[in-house]
CSV table of C-alpha atoms in Angstrom, one decimal:
chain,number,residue,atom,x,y,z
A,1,UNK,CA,60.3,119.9,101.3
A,2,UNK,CA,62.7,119.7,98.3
A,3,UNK,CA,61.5,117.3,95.7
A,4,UNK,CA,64.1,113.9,95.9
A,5,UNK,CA,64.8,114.3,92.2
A,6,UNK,CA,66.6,117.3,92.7
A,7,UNK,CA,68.3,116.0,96.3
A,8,UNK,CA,72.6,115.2,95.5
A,9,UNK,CA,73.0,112.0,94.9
A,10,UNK,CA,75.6,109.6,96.9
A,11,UNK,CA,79.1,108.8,96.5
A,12,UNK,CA,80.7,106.7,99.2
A,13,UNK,CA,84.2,107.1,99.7
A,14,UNK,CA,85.7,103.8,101.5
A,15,UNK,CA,88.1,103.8,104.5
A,16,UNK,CA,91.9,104.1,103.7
A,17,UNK,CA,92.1,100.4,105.2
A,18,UNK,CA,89.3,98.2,105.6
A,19,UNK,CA,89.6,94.1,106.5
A,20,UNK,CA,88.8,92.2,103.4
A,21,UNK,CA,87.2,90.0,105.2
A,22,UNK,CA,84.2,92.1,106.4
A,23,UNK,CA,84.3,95.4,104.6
A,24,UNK,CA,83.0,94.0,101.4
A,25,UNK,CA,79.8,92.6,102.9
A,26,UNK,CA,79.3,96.4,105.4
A,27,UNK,CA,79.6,98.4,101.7
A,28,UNK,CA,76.9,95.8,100.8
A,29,UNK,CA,74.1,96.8,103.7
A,30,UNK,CA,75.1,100.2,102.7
A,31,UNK,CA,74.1,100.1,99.2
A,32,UNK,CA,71.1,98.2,99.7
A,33,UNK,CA,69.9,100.7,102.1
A,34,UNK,CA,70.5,103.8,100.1
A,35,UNK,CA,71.1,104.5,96.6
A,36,UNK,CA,74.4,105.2,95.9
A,37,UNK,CA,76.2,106.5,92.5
A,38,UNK,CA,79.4,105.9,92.9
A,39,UNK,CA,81.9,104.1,95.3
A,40,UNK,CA,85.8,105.1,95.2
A,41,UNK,CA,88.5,102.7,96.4
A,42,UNK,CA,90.7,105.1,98.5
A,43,UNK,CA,93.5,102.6,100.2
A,44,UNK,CA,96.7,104.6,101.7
A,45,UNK,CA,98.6,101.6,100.7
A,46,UNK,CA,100.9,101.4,97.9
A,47,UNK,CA,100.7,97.4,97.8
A,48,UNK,CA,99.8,96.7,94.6
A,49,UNK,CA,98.6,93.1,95.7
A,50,UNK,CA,96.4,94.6,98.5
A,51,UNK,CA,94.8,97.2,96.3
A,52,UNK,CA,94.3,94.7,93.4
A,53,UNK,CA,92.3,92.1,96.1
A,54,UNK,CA,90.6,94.7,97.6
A,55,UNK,CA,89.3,95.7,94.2
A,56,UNK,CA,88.5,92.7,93.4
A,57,UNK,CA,86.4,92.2,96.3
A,58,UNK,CA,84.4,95.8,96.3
A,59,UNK,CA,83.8,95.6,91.8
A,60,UNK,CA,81.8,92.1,92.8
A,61,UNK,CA,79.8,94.2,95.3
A,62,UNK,CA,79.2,97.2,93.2
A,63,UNK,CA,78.7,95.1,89.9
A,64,UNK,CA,76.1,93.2,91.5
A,65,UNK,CA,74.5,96.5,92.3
A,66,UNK,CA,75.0,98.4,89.4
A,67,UNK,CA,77.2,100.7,91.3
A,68,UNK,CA,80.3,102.5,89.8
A,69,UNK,CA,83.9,102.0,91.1
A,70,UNK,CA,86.5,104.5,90.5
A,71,UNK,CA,90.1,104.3,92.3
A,72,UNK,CA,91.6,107.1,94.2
A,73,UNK,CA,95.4,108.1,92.3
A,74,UNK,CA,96.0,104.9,91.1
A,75,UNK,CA,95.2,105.7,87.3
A,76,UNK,CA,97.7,102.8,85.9
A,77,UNK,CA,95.1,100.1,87.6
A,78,UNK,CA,92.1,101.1,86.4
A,79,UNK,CA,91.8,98.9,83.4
A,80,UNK,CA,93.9,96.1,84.6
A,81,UNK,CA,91.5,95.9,87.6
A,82,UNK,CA,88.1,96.9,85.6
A,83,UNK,CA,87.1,99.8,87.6
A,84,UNK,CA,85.1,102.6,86.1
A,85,UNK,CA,87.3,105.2,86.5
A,86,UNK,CA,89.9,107.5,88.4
A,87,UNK,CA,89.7,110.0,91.3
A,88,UNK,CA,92.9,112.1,90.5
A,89,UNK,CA,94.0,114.3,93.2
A,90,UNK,CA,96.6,116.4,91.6
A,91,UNK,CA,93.5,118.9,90.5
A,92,UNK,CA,93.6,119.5,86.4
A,93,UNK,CA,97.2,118.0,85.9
A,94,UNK,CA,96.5,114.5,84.6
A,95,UNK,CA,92.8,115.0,83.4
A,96,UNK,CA,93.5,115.3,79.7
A,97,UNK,CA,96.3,112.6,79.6
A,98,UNK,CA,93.9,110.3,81.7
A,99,UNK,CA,91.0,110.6,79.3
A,100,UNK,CA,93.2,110.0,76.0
A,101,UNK,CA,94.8,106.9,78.1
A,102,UNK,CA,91.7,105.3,79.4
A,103,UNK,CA,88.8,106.9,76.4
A,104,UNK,CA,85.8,108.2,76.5
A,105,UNK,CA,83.7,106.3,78.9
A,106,UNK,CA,85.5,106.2,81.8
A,107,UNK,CA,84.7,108.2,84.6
A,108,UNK,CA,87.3,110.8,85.3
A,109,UNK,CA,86.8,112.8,88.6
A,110,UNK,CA,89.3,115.6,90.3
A,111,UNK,CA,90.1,116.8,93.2
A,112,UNK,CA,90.6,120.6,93.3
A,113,UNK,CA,90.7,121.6,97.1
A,114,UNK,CA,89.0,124.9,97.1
A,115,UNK,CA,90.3,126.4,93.8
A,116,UNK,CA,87.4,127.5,91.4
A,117,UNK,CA,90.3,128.2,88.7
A,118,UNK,CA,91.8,124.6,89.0
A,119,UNK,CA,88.2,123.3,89.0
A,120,UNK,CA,87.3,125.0,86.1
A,121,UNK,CA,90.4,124.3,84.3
A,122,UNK,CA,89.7,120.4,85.1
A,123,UNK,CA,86.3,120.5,83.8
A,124,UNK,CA,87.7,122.0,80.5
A,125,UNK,CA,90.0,119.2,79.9
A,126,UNK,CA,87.5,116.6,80.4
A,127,UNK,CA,86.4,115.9,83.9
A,128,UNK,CA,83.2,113.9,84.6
A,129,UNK,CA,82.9,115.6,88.2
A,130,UNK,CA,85.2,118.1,90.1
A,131,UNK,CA,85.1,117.6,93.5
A,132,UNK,CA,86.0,120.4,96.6
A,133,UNK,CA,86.8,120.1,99.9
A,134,UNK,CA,87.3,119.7,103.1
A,135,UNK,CA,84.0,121.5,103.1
A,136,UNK,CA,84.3,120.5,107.7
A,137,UNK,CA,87.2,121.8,109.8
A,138,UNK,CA,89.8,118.3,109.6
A,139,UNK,CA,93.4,118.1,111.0
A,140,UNK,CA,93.8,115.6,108.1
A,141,UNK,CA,93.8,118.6,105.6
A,142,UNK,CA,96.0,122.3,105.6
A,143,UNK,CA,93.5,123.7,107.7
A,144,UNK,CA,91.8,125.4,104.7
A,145,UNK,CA,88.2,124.6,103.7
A,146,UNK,CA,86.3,124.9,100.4
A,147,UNK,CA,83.5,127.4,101.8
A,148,UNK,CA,80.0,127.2,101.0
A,149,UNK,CA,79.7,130.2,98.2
A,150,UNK,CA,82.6,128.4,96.1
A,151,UNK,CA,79.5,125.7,95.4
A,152,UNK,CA,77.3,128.5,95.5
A,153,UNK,CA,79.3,130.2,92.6
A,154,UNK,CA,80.1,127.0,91.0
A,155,UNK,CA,76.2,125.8,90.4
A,156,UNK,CA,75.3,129.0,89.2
A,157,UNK,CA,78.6,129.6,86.5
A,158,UNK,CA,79.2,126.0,85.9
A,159,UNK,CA,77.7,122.6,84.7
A,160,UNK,CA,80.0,120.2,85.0
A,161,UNK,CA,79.0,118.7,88.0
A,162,UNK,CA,80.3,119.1,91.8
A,163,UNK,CA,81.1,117.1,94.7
A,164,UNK,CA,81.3,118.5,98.0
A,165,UNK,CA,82.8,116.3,100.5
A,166,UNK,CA,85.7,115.7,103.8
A,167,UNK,CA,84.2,116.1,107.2
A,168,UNK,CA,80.6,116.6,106.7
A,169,UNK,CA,77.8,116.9,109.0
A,170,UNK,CA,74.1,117.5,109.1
A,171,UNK,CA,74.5,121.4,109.7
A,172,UNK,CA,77.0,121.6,106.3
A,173,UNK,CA,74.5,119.0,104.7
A,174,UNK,CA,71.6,121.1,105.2
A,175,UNK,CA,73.5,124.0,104.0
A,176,UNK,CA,75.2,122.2,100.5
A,177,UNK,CA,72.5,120.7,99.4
A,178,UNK,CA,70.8,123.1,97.0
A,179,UNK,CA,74.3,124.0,96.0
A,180,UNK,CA,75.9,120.4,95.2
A,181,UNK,CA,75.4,117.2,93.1
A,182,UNK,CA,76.8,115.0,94.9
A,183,UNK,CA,77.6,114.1,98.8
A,184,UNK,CA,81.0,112.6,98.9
A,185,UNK,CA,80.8,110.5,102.2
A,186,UNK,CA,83.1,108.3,103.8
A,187,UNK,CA,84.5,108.1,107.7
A,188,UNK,CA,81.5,110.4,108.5
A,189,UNK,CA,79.6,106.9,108.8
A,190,UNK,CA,82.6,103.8,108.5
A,191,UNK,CA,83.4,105.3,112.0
A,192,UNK,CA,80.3,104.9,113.5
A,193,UNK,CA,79.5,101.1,114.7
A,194,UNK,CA,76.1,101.6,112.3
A,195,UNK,CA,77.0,102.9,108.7
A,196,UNK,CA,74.1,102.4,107.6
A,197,UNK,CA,71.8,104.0,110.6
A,198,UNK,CA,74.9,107.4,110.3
A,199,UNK,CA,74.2,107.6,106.3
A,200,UNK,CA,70.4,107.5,107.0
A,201,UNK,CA,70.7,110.8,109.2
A,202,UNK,CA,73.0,112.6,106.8
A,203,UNK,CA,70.6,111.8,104.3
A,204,UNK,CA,67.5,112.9,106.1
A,205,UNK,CA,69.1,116.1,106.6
A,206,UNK,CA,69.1,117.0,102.6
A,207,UNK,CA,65.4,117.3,102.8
């Protein structure tokens, strides 16, 4: 059994729309029930109002947790909102003007599909975290994966740390798991009528 000190930690990736009204208080059970590094506000919106409430109501959840709370994209909100950080998804592009622009302590995380150059290249500019995926099949993506010896490689070569995530299951979990830092998780359990039960058996297969 692997010791749970070296298991990836969590890093919940909320629903691209989510009622205000209830989501906050779900994203609640789920961090009570499991401990959880990081959250990241991922609305396909591009209503500034919306994303600004919804902020608002998810940083009073986290904050009362001790939980981080980055944004997906939306780089410009980050201090005007008080989240912790950014997820950029334009790979190494904006790393080094986002960590002049919002300093030091902010948590900067990038997207990098499944390029090892663009991840590296991210890391190099300042990146807390790269992140890789789809690591599952999804229509939602070009069809191409990031495959498991990419995190192979990449925990062996490099130590800025990785995130594998985008349709994950308990086979790909069982595999990833001495090869990742963190889980990236997100519709894998807010489709399932019991987040907190679905995250419990994703978890359970990292050990």
């Amino acid at each position: 059994m692997t010791d749970a000190a070296d298991l990836p930690q969590l890093y919940l990736i909320t629903p691209t729309d989510f009622e205000l009204s209830t989501y906050p208080d779900i994203l609640g059970s789920v961090l009570d029930a499991q401990e959880i590094a990081c959250v990241r506000l991922t609305l396909a919106t591009r209503d500034e109002d919306r994303i600004a409430r919804a902020a608002d109501a998810l940083r009073s959840v986290t904050m009362e947790r001790d939980v981080a709370l980055v944004i997906d994209t939306h780089m410009m909100l980050v201090e005007r909102l008080g989240l912790d950080g950014v997820h950029l998804t334009d790979a190494a592009r904006s790393v080094k003007k986002m960590r002049k622009e919002l300093g030091e302590d902010a948590i900067i995380g990038a997207f990098c599909g499944n390029s090892s150059h663009d991840g590296m290249t991210a890391g190099e500019l300042g990146a807390d975290y790269v992140s890789f995926g789809p690591v599952g099949n999804s229509p939602l993506f070009s069809g191409e994966t990031a495959p498991l010896d990419l995190f192979q490689w990449w925990s062996q070569m490099i130590e800025v740390p990785v995130v594998a995530e985008g349709s994950l299951d308990v086979d790909l979990i069982r595999q990833l798991t001495p090869y990742t830092d963190f889980f990236g998780i997100g519709d894998e359990i807010w489709t399932n009528d019991d987040p907190v039960a679905a995250l419990r058996t994703l978890v359970a297969a990292m050990s």
